[in-house]
Amino acid sequence: MKKGRLIIFSAPSGCGKGTMLAEILKDKNYRCSVSATTREPREGEKNGINYYFLTRKEFEQKISENSFLEYAEYCQNYYGTLLSEVDDYLEKGTDVILEIEVQGALKVMQKRQDAVSVFIAPPSINELRRRLKKRGTETEAVIEERVSQAEREISQAKNYDYIIVNDVLENAVSDFFAVMRAERLKSEFSDDIIK
């Protein structure tokens, strides 16, 4: 049995990564690791499904126990990837998607050179701002903070293996699957053919 692929999946807030992932995860060959966070749950989010919602104290305890592949602080909250959410599934042959922000993604890229990194970009900053306002969940000040953060994150997209623009959802999802098909055709993953 082949080991699963670790896929780094990053996008600024409001780029539609959640919607993309919902489509991608219809393919049962993929699993999205559930991140831990100290932020408050949004309406409809469930602990252990969307995130592991931890107190700041609980999160810092896990940091001290080296339980994270990576973690970072973003907009006054911790976010992190638990090792238990990654390695166990990769060993079973499941492809694991890490939905993480750029700061954490760069740390994972350094630790795990075998990871495939994909950056999801908005069609434009104006469209990103429109999407964030449409959510109706944040104040104007928070939206502007997120837009400013998005501009910084987009400047880091050059560090990723692939960049997909999420303008039309179906096209962006198709591009993701094209990336994964190409990755599986690389010679280093064909040792059962090339002896």
XYZ file of N, CA, C and O in Angstrom:
780
model
N 0.842 -1.188 0.000
C 0.000 0.000 0.000
C 0.884 1.247 0.000
O 1.846 1.332 0.745
N 0.533 2.187 -0.883
C 1.289 3.432 -0.952
C 0.880 4.365 0.169
O -0.284 4.415 0.567
N 1.863 5.107 0.643
C 1.617 6.102 1.676
C 0.808 7.250 1.067
O 0.944 7.573 -0.110
N -0.029 7.879 1.875
C -0.808 9.024 1.411
C 0.075 10.233 1.186
O 1.217 10.289 1.650
N -0.471 11.215 0.466
C 0.240 12.471 0.199
C -0.219 13.532 1.186
O -1.407 13.640 1.490
N 0.720 14.322 1.660
C 0.424 15.458 2.516
C 0.248 16.674 1.615
O 1.153 17.019 0.847
N -0.918 17.313 1.682
C -1.247 18.440 0.806
C -1.465 19.682 1.654
O -2.354 19.713 2.516
N -0.653 20.687 1.419
C -0.794 21.969 2.104
C -1.746 22.819 1.270
O -1.537 23.014 0.073
N -2.797 23.314 1.894
C -3.869 24.025 1.198
C -4.091 25.342 1.921
O -4.614 25.352 3.036
N -3.668 26.451 1.311
C -3.770 27.752 1.973
C -4.527 28.740 1.104
O -4.459 28.679 -0.123
N -5.198 29.663 1.768
C -5.895 30.739 1.078
C -6.200 31.841 2.069
O -6.471 31.562 3.236
N -6.168 33.082 1.623
C -6.613 34.155 2.513
C -8.085 33.977 2.872
O -8.853 33.359 2.130
N -8.478 34.519 4.000
C -9.869 34.490 4.431
C -10.756 35.093 3.344
O -10.446 36.147 2.799
N -11.839 34.385 2.995
C -12.777 34.880 1.997
C -12.521 34.404 0.583
O -13.231 34.790 -0.340
N -11.528 33.532 0.401
C -11.205 33.039 -0.950
C -12.009 31.807 -1.353
O -11.824 31.274 -2.441
N -12.852 31.329 -0.472
C -13.698 30.192 -0.814
C -13.050 28.842 -0.598
O -13.484 27.844 -1.167
N -12.023 28.794 0.263
C -11.351 27.508 0.464
C -12.276 26.478 1.106
O -12.213 25.299 0.774
N -13.165 26.915 1.994
C -14.109 25.988 2.611
C -15.057 25.379 1.590
O -15.334 24.178 1.627
N -15.523 26.181 0.676
C -16.422 25.695 -0.375
C -15.677 24.747 -1.305
O -16.205 23.693 -1.687
N -14.442 25.107 -1.647
C -13.622 24.221 -2.487
C -13.392 22.885 -1.795
O -13.534 21.829 -2.406
N -13.028 22.937 -0.526
C -12.746 21.703 0.212
C -13.974 20.808 0.301
O -13.857 19.582 0.222
N -15.144 21.413 0.464
C -16.373 20.612 0.520
C -16.536 19.801 -0.762
O -16.933 18.627 -0.717
N -16.197 20.387 -1.898
C -16.280 19.681 -3.178
C -15.183 18.615 -3.295
O -15.439 17.490 -3.710
N -13.963 18.966 -2.920
C -12.827 18.043 -3.007
C -13.068 16.819 -2.129
O -12.803 15.683 -2.529
N -13.603 17.053 -0.923
C -13.764 15.964 0.046
C -14.912 15.019 -0.286
O -15.094 14.010 0.397
N -15.639 15.290 -1.346
C -16.620 14.318 -1.839
C -15.892 13.085 -2.367
O -16.457 12.002 -2.425
N -14.619 13.271 -2.750
C -13.751 12.166 -3.148
C -13.180 11.576 -1.863
O -12.413 12.231 -1.148
N -13.550 10.352 -1.543
C -13.188 9.736 -0.262
C -11.704 9.356 -0.156
O -11.261 8.869 0.880
N -10.916 9.603 -1.215
C -9.472 9.382 -1.139
C -8.769 10.507 -0.384
O -7.576 10.423 -0.126
N -9.508 11.561 -0.072
C -8.938 12.720 0.613
C -9.578 12.879 1.974
O -10.756 12.607 2.174
N -8.766 13.363 2.906
C -9.241 13.686 4.247
C -8.634 15.020 4.635
O -7.462 15.270 4.393
N -9.442 15.875 5.204
C -8.940 17.166 5.677
C -8.614 17.025 7.159
O -9.458 16.575 7.935
N -7.393 17.361 7.517
C -7.062 17.289 8.939
C -7.875 18.359 9.660
O -8.109 19.439 9.134
N -8.318 18.040 10.849
C -9.082 18.989 11.660
C -8.080 19.753 12.514
O -7.357 19.165 13.314
N -8.021 21.067 12.292
C -7.079 21.912 13.028
C -7.620 22.235 14.412
O -8.826 22.149 14.653
N -6.722 22.639 15.262
C -7.096 23.133 16.588
C -7.019 24.655 16.562
O -6.191 25.223 15.844
N -7.883 25.302 17.323
C -7.861 26.761 17.392
C -8.360 27.238 18.746
O -9.106 26.521 19.427
N -7.987 28.468 19.080
C -8.509 29.096 20.294
C -9.619 30.094 19.967
O -10.185 30.688 20.877
N -9.952 30.261 18.684
C -11.034 31.205 18.352
C -12.388 30.606 18.710
O -12.540 29.404 18.832
N -13.358 31.472 18.870
C -14.719 31.040 19.198
C -15.356 30.375 17.977
O -15.122 30.807 16.844
N -16.188 29.350 18.180
C -16.868 28.724 17.043
C -17.841 29.695 16.376
O -18.470 30.506 17.039
N -17.895 29.626 15.041
C -18.913 30.376 14.298
C -20.203 29.561 14.317
O -20.189 28.362 14.602
N -21.293 30.215 13.967
C -22.592 29.538 13.966
C -22.541 28.290 13.093
O -22.070 28.328 11.955
N -22.976 27.168 13.663
C -23.028 25.910 12.931
C -21.758 25.070 13.011
O -21.770 23.912 12.625
N -20.658 25.638 13.494
C -19.419 24.865 13.599
C -19.484 23.930 14.794
O -20.024 24.281 15.838
N -18.880 22.744 14.603
C -18.911 21.733 15.657
C -17.490 21.322 16.037
O -16.636 21.146 15.180
N -17.289 21.143 17.344
C -15.996 20.711 17.857
C -15.664 19.313 17.328
O -16.499 18.421 17.342
N -14.444 19.151 16.823
C -14.004 17.867 16.290
C -14.377 17.655 14.837
O -13.889 16.725 14.199
N -15.242 18.494 14.301
C -15.638 18.413 12.894
C -14.986 19.555 12.118
O -14.235 19.324 11.178
N -15.286 20.795 12.517
C -14.704 21.956 11.856
C -13.325 22.289 12.427
O -12.398 22.577 11.676
N -13.232 22.275 13.734
C -11.984 22.527 14.470
C -12.078 21.778 15.783
O -13.161 21.409 16.231
N -10.932 21.641 16.438
C -10.909 21.308 17.853
C -10.814 22.661 18.553
O -9.787 23.335 18.462
N -11.883 23.081 19.212
C -11.907 24.370 19.874
C -11.316 24.212 21.268
O -11.871 23.506 22.113
N -10.169 24.833 21.479
C -9.440 24.722 22.742
C -9.349 26.076 23.411
O -9.364 27.117 22.749
N -9.215 26.049 24.727
C -8.910 27.289 25.436
C -7.442 27.617 25.157
O -6.658 26.750 24.719
N -7.073 28.830 25.425
C -5.668 29.231 25.244
C -4.764 28.352 26.125
O -3.701 27.919 25.683
N -5.204 28.066 27.332
C -4.423 27.234 28.256
C -4.254 25.820 27.694
O -3.158 25.249 27.749
N -5.332 25.221 27.184
C -5.258 23.875 26.601
C -4.315 23.850 25.400
O -3.518 22.917 25.241
N -4.413 24.883 24.559
C -3.560 24.943 23.373
C -2.085 25.029 23.784
O -1.240 24.306 23.248
N -1.796 25.896 24.725
C -0.410 26.067 25.167
C 0.125 24.807 25.846
O 1.316 24.507 25.747
N -0.749 24.032 26.487
C -0.343 22.743 27.060
C 0.092 21.795 25.944
O 1.103 21.102 26.055
N -0.683 21.750 24.848
C -0.335 20.884 23.711
C 0.964 21.343 23.043
O 1.741 20.524 22.570
N 1.205 22.649 23.022
C 2.478 23.157 22.496
C 3.622 22.582 23.330
O 4.610 22.078 22.794
N 3.477 22.638 24.644
C 4.543 22.152 25.537
C 4.758 20.643 25.416
O 5.841 20.143 25.702
N 3.735 19.917 24.955
C 3.840 18.469 24.769
C 4.302 18.083 23.351
O 4.316 16.893 23.022
N 4.645 19.082 22.533
C 5.070 18.855 21.140
C 4.029 18.067 20.341
O 4.362 17.175 19.569
N 2.757 18.414 20.535
C 1.665 17.714 19.868
C 1.323 18.271 18.490
O 0.454 17.734 17.815
N 1.997 19.346 18.079
C 1.665 19.996 16.817
C 2.719 19.793 15.743
O 3.918 19.856 16.018
N 2.274 19.560 14.517
C 3.153 19.614 13.348
C 3.562 21.061 13.135
O 4.707 21.369 12.819
N 2.596 21.961 13.312
C 2.846 23.402 13.228
C 1.759 24.110 14.009
O 0.691 23.569 14.246
N 2.050 25.333 14.404
C 1.037 26.201 14.995
C 1.472 27.644 14.794
O 2.652 27.924 14.556
N 0.496 28.542 14.840
C 0.783 29.966 14.667
C -0.312 30.766 15.351
O -1.399 30.253 15.627
N -0.010 32.026 15.580
C -1.012 32.932 16.112
C -1.433 33.857 14.977
O -0.591 34.415 14.267
N -2.742 33.987 14.777
C -3.300 34.763 13.673
C -4.527 35.497 14.179
O -5.438 34.876 14.734
N -4.545 36.825 14.026
C -5.669 37.656 14.492
C -6.019 37.350 15.951
O -7.178 37.107 16.295
N -5.011 37.308 16.812
C -5.140 37.102 18.256
C -5.631 35.716 18.672
O -6.061 35.514 19.809
N -5.573 34.739 17.761
C -5.947 33.369 18.112
C -4.879 32.398 17.632
O -4.236 32.634 16.610
N -4.716 31.305 18.377
C -3.835 30.225 17.943
C -4.577 29.318 16.963
O -5.772 29.065 17.109
N -3.813 28.804 15.988
C -4.286 27.764 15.065
C -3.154 26.758 14.952
O -1.988 27.144 14.903
N -3.466 25.464 14.884
C -2.401 24.487 14.756
C -2.876 23.160 14.193
O -4.061 22.839 14.225
N -1.907 22.407 13.671
C -2.160 21.080 13.108
C -1.614 20.030 14.061
O -0.409 19.982 14.313
N -2.489 19.209 14.585
C -2.084 18.134 15.487
C -1.417 17.012 14.690
O -1.921 16.599 13.636
N -0.305 16.508 15.173
C 0.389 15.395 14.509
C -0.523 14.190 14.341
O -0.470 13.494 13.324
N -1.386 13.955 15.318
C -2.294 12.801 15.262
C -3.291 12.904 14.114
O -3.845 11.902 13.673
N -3.509 14.096 13.601
C -4.440 14.312 12.495
C -3.781 14.092 11.134
O -4.450 14.172 10.113
N -2.470 13.839 11.122
C -1.747 13.727 9.857
C -1.118 12.348 9.678
O -1.513 11.582 8.796
N -0.152 12.029 10.496
C 0.699 10.865 10.249
C -0.043 9.534 10.263
O 0.231 8.655 9.438
N -0.999 9.379 11.159
C -1.745 8.116 11.219
C -2.467 7.838 9.900
O -2.496 6.705 9.416
N -3.045 8.871 9.298
C -3.800 8.708 8.053
C -2.873 8.509 6.856
O -3.172 7.710 5.960
N -1.739 9.224 6.828
C -0.788 9.055 5.723
C -0.284 7.616 5.658
O -0.162 7.041 4.577
N -0.019 7.036 6.815
C 0.460 5.650 6.866
C -0.569 4.669 6.322
O -0.223 3.620 5.786
N -1.852 5.005 6.442
C -2.923 4.143 5.938
C -3.192 4.361 4.447
O -4.089 3.733 3.894
N -2.439 5.289 3.800
C -2.616 5.531 2.376
C -3.605 6.617 2.025
O -3.919 6.825 0.847
N -4.105 7.333 3.017
C -5.059 8.418 2.764
C -4.310 9.725 2.519
O -3.374 10.046 3.247
N -4.714 10.469 1.482
C -4.162 11.796 1.236
C -4.766 12.753 2.258
O -5.988 12.809 2.422
N -3.902 13.506 2.952
C -4.351 14.412 4.004
C -4.128 15.851 3.571
O -3.011 16.238 3.221
N -5.209 16.612 3.597
C -5.150 18.032 3.257
C -5.028 18.833 4.540
O -5.839 18.689 5.456
N -4.007 19.690 4.604
C -3.856 20.616 5.721
C -4.386 21.964 5.264
O -3.787 22.607 4.400
N -5.495 22.380 5.801
C -6.035 23.712 5.505
C -5.401 24.657 6.516
O -5.858 24.768 7.649
N -4.311 25.318 6.110
C -3.574 26.159 7.044
C -3.185 27.479 6.402
O -3.064 27.589 5.181
N -2.988 28.491 7.269
C -2.582 29.796 6.771
C -1.101 29.774 6.406
O -0.388 28.821 6.704
N -0.675 30.825 5.734
C 0.661 30.878 5.128
C 1.774 30.676 6.145
O 2.717 29.918 5.895
N 1.696 31.328 7.275
C 2.755 31.218 8.286
C 2.983 29.754 8.674
O 4.108 29.271 8.709
N 1.903 29.045 8.952
C 2.001 27.628 9.302
C 2.433 26.788 8.117
O 3.205 25.833 8.265
N 1.944 27.133 6.924
C 2.300 26.377 5.719
C 3.793 26.420 5.466
O 4.410 25.402 5.133
N 4.395 27.582 5.630
C 5.842 27.708 5.394
C 6.625 26.844 6.380
O 7.642 26.239 6.023
N 6.135 26.746 7.613
C 6.788 25.871 8.606
C 6.686 24.412 8.186
O 7.657 23.659 8.282
N 5.502 24.001 7.720
C 5.324 22.612 7.293
C 6.198 22.317 6.076
O 6.805 21.243 5.985
N 6.291 23.249 5.128
C 7.133 23.045 3.932
C 8.586 22.789 4.324
O 9.264 21.985 3.693
N 9.058 23.469 5.365
C 10.429 23.263 5.826
C 10.601 21.892 6.468
O 11.610 21.224 6.268
N 9.597 21.455 7.234
C 9.683 20.179 7.946
C 9.401 18.979 7.049
O 9.947 17.907 7.262
N 8.508 19.147 6.088
C 8.038 18.026 5.272
C 8.201 18.363 3.794
O 7.267 18.835 3.149
N 9.398 18.106 3.269
C 9.674 18.429 1.861
C 8.832 17.612 0.886
O 8.714 17.970 -0.271
N 8.231 16.520 1.348
C 7.403 15.690 0.472
C 5.993 16.246 0.304
O 5.210 15.739 -0.503
N 5.649 17.304 1.030
C 4.302 17.876 0.940
C 4.102 18.582 -0.395
O 5.035 19.155 -0.969
N 2.869 18.534 -0.894
C 2.465 19.262 -2.096
C 1.758 20.519 -1.602
O 0.787 20.431 -0.848
N 2.241 21.695 -2.015
C 1.645 22.938 -1.518
C 0.828 23.638 -2.597
O 1.281 23.819 -3.721
N -0.402 24.015 -2.216
C -1.350 24.643 -3.135
C -1.875 25.920 -2.481
O -2.384 25.880 -1.352
N -1.748 27.033 -3.198
C -2.252 28.315 -2.707
C -3.488 28.691 -3.508
O -3.463 28.683 -4.735
N -4.586 29.008 -2.815
C -5.826 29.428 -3.461
C -5.882 30.954 -3.392
O -5.863 31.535 -2.299
N -5.946 31.587 -4.557
C -5.947 33.050 -4.635
C -7.322 33.567 -5.061
O -8.041 32.883 -5.791
N -7.668 34.777 -4.615
C -8.919 35.383 -5.082
C -8.709 35.958 -6.484
O -7.567 36.224 -6.877
N -9.805 36.178 -7.224
C -9.657 36.800 -8.546
C -9.068 38.211 -8.447
O -8.341 38.647 -9.330
N -9.382 38.923 -7.340
C -8.859 40.272 -7.104
C -9.074 40.626 -5.634
O -9.881 39.997 -4.944
N -8.384 41.660 -5.176
C -8.562 42.124 -3.799
C -9.966 42.706 -3.617
O -10.594 42.516 -2.575
N -10.479 43.398 -4.635
C -11.836 43.949 -4.531
C -12.879 42.847 -4.380
O -13.821 42.970 -3.605
N -12.709 41.736 -5.118
C -13.637 40.614 -5.004
C -13.516 39.975 -3.623
O -14.515 39.586 -3.015
N -12.309 39.894 -3.111
C -12.096 39.352 -1.763
C -12.835 40.201 -0.726
O -13.543 39.669 0.134
N -12.686 41.523 -0.820
C -13.367 42.429 0.113
C -14.884 42.250 0.017
O -15.581 42.183 1.027
N -15.416 42.103 -1.212
C -16.851 41.916 -1.411
C -17.325 40.627 -0.731
O -18.347 40.600 -0.052
N -16.557 39.536 -0.900
C -16.925 38.254 -0.293
C -16.932 38.342 1.229
O -17.813 37.778 1.890
N -15.942 39.022 1.806
C -15.877 39.154 3.260
C -17.066 39.959 3.792
O -17.641 39.618 4.829
N -17.436 41.016 3.082
C -18.592 41.825 3.503
C -19.886 41.020 3.395
O -20.758 41.132 4.247
N -19.979 40.197 2.355
C -21.184 39.402 2.121
C -21.435 38.419 3.267
O -22.577 38.105 3.582
N -20.364 37.930 3.904
C -20.512 37.018 5.043
C -21.360 37.620 6.152
O -22.115 36.925 6.818
N -21.134 38.914 6.405
C -21.864 39.603 7.456
C -21.494 39.163 8.860
O -22.286 39.325 9.791
N -20.296 38.602 9.033
C -19.897 38.100 10.357
C -18.855 38.969 11.051
O -18.572 38.751 12.224
N -18.277 39.944 10.337
C -17.215 40.754 10.929
C -17.485 42.239 10.746
O -18.195 42.647 9.821
N -16.879 43.024 11.613
C -16.982 44.481 11.505
C -16.134 44.960 10.331
O -15.269 44.229 9.825
N -16.370 46.198 9.936
C -15.590 46.804 8.841
C -14.095 46.802 9.185
O -13.256 46.531 8.326
N -13.763 47.075 10.438
C -12.350 47.104 10.858
C -11.712 45.723 10.716
O -10.575 45.597 10.246
N -12.439 44.665 11.098
C -11.913 43.298 10.972
C -11.778 42.922 9.505
O -10.787 42.299 9.104
N -12.740 43.324 8.690
C -12.655 43.044 7.244
C -11.400 43.679 6.664
O -10.654 43.040 5.925
N -11.141 44.928 7.015
C -9.948 45.609 6.492
C -8.663 44.954 7.009
O -7.684 44.847 6.280
N -8.692 44.471 8.248
C -7.535 43.742 8.784
C -7.320 42.450 7.988
O -6.190 42.103 7.638
N -8.411 41.761 7.655
C -8.305 40.519 6.882
C -7.834 40.790 5.452
O -7.052 40.010 4.902
N -8.286 41.878 4.840
C -7.849 42.234 3.490
C -6.353 42.554 3.496
O -5.598 42.111 2.622
N -5.934 43.304 4.500
C -4.515 43.639 4.625
C -3.676 42.369 4.819
O -2.617 42.199 4.204
N -4.167 41.457 5.661
C -3.493 40.170 5.877
C -3.458 39.367 4.580
O -2.451 38.739 4.248
N -4.551 39.394 3.829
C -4.622 38.661 2.555
C -3.567 39.156 1.584
O -2.918 38.357 0.894
N -3.366 40.454 1.528
C -2.342 41.010 0.624
C -0.957 40.499 1.002
O -0.143 40.151 0.130
N -0.688 40.413 2.305
C 0.612 39.876 2.756
C 0.733 38.397 2.387
O 1.794 37.935 1.962
N -0.366 37.641 2.570
C -0.337 36.212 2.256
C -0.158 35.974 0.752
O 0.598 35.094 0.349
N -0.845 36.747 -0.069
C -0.732 36.593 -1.518
C 0.705 36.829 -1.968
O 1.195 36.157 -2.879
N 1.407 37.725 -1.297
C 2.817 37.970 -1.653
C 3.690 36.751 -1.386
O 4.789 36.633 -1.933
N 3.209 35.802 -0.556
C 3.959 34.572 -0.257
C 3.587 33.405 -1.172
O 4.187 32.327 -1.084
N 2.616 33.602 -2.051
C 2.144 32.513 -2.919
C 3.267 31.936 -3.774
O 3.236 30.751 -4.121
N 4.274 32.727 -4.070
C 5.401 32.253 -4.890
C 6.164 31.107 -4.232
O 6.900 30.380 -4.891
N 5.989 30.918 -2.925
C 6.667 29.831 -2.210
C 5.944 28.489 -2.328
O 6.449 27.478 -1.852
N 4.773 28.487 -2.927
C 3.969 27.275 -3.072
C 4.272 26.582 -4.399
O 4.708 27.212 -5.359
N 3.991 25.277 -4.448
C 4.183 24.523 -5.693
C 3.183 24.951 -6.759
O 3.517 25.004 -7.935
N 1.943 25.226 -6.340
C 0.871 25.540 -7.284
C 0.036 26.703 -6.765
O -0.169 26.829 -5.554
N -0.484 27.516 -7.689
C -1.415 28.597 -7.362
C -2.672 28.391 -8.200
O -2.590 28.260 -9.423
N -3.813 28.339 -7.527
C -5.105 28.184 -8.199
C -5.949 29.410 -7.876
O -6.120 29.750 -6.703
N -6.471 30.077 -8.903
C -7.361 31.223 -8.697
C -8.785 30.702 -8.590
O -9.269 30.009 -9.486
N -9.438 31.014 -7.473
C -10.816 30.566 -7.263
C -11.776 31.668 -7.706
O -12.244 32.465 -6.914
N -12.041 31.686 -9.011
C -13.010 32.619 -9.573
C -14.319 31.864 -9.809
O -15.365 32.216 -9.294
N -14.229 30.779 -10.574
C -15.371 29.892 -10.814
C -15.077 28.600 -10.053
O -14.072 27.929 -10.325
N -15.923 28.264 -9.101
C -15.684 27.132 -8.201
C -15.347 25.845 -8.943
O -14.362 25.180 -8.627
N -16.153 25.474 -9.939
C -15.949 24.210 -10.655
C -14.566 24.160 -11.305
O -13.910 23.114 -11.305
N -14.113 25.292 -11.842
C -12.798 25.335 -12.478
C -11.677 25.193 -11.453
O -10.691 24.492 -11.686
N -11.838 25.849 -10.320
C -10.815 25.771 -9.269
C -10.695 24.351 -8.728
O -9.588 23.844 -8.522
N -11.826 23.682 -8.514
C -11.812 22.297 -8.035
C -11.183 21.388 -9.082
O -10.359 20.523 -8.763
N -11.533 21.584 -10.338
C -10.947 20.803 -11.429
C -9.431 21.006 -11.479
O -8.674 20.050 -11.682
N -8.982 22.240 -11.275
C -7.539 22.525 -11.253
C -6.852 21.776 -10.115
O -5.746 21.254 -10.274
N -7.492 21.709 -8.955
C -6.911 20.971 -7.830
C -6.717 19.503 -8.195
O -5.645 18.928 -7.972
N -7.742 18.880 -8.758
C -7.624 17.469 -9.126
C -6.586 17.261 -10.220
O -5.897 16.229 -10.238
N -6.430 18.224 -11.116
C -5.389 18.143 -12.148
C -3.997 18.164 -11.510
O -3.106 17.406 -11.908
N -3.825 19.010 -10.499
C -2.556 19.066 -9.761
C -2.265 17.717 -9.125
O -1.152 17.177 -9.220
N -3.259 17.118 -8.494
C -3.035 15.854 -7.812
C -2.773 14.713 -8.795
O -1.948 13.830 -8.524
N -3.428 14.755 -9.950
C -3.139 13.736 -10.977
C -1.687 13.863 -11.438
O -0.972 12.866 -11.571
N -1.249 15.095 -11.673
C 0.139 15.332 -12.105
C 1.123 14.858 -11.036
O 2.144 14.240 -11.355
N 0.819 15.131 -9.779
C 1.704 14.709 -8.685
C 1.854 13.186 -8.651
O 2.935 12.674 -8.401
N 0.776 12.470 -8.901
C 0.834 10.999 -8.855
C 1.600 10.408 -10.034
O 1.979 9.248 -10.000
N 1.811 11.212 -11.075
C 2.550 10.736 -12.243
C 4.045 10.995 -12.139
O 4.799 10.576 -13.025
N 4.498 11.655 -11.092
C 5.932 11.907 -10.929
C 6.675 10.584 -10.772
O 6.185 9.647 -10.136
N 7.859 10.526 -11.324
C 8.614 9.273 -11.340
C 8.929 8.738 -9.944
O 8.952 7.529 -9.733
N 9.134 9.620 -8.971
C 9.477 9.114 -7.624
C 8.336 8.370 -6.954
O 8.545 7.684 -5.962
N 7.130 8.456 -7.521
C 5.994 7.732 -6.963
C 5.608 6.542 -7.831
O 4.544 5.966 -7.663
N 6.489 6.167 -8.735
C 6.212 5.061 -9.638
C 7.189 3.911 -9.434
O 7.537 3.207 -10.386
N 7.631 3.698 -8.207
C 8.609 2.638 -7.943
C 8.054 1.253 -8.186
O 8.811 0.295 -8.336
N 6.727 1.127 -8.267
C 6.160 -0.194 -8.598
C 6.265 -0.471 -10.103
O 6.147 -1.617 -10.529
N 6.535 0.559 -10.896
C 6.691 0.408 -12.351
C 8.173 0.427 -12.707
O 8.655 -0.403 -13.471
N 8.899 1.388 -12.143
C 10.326 1.561 -12.440
C 11.119 0.825 -11.375
O 11.078 1.164 -10.204
N 11.839 -0.180 -11.783
C 12.622 -0.979 -10.839
C 14.091 -0.628 -10.914
O 14.619 -0.317 -11.913
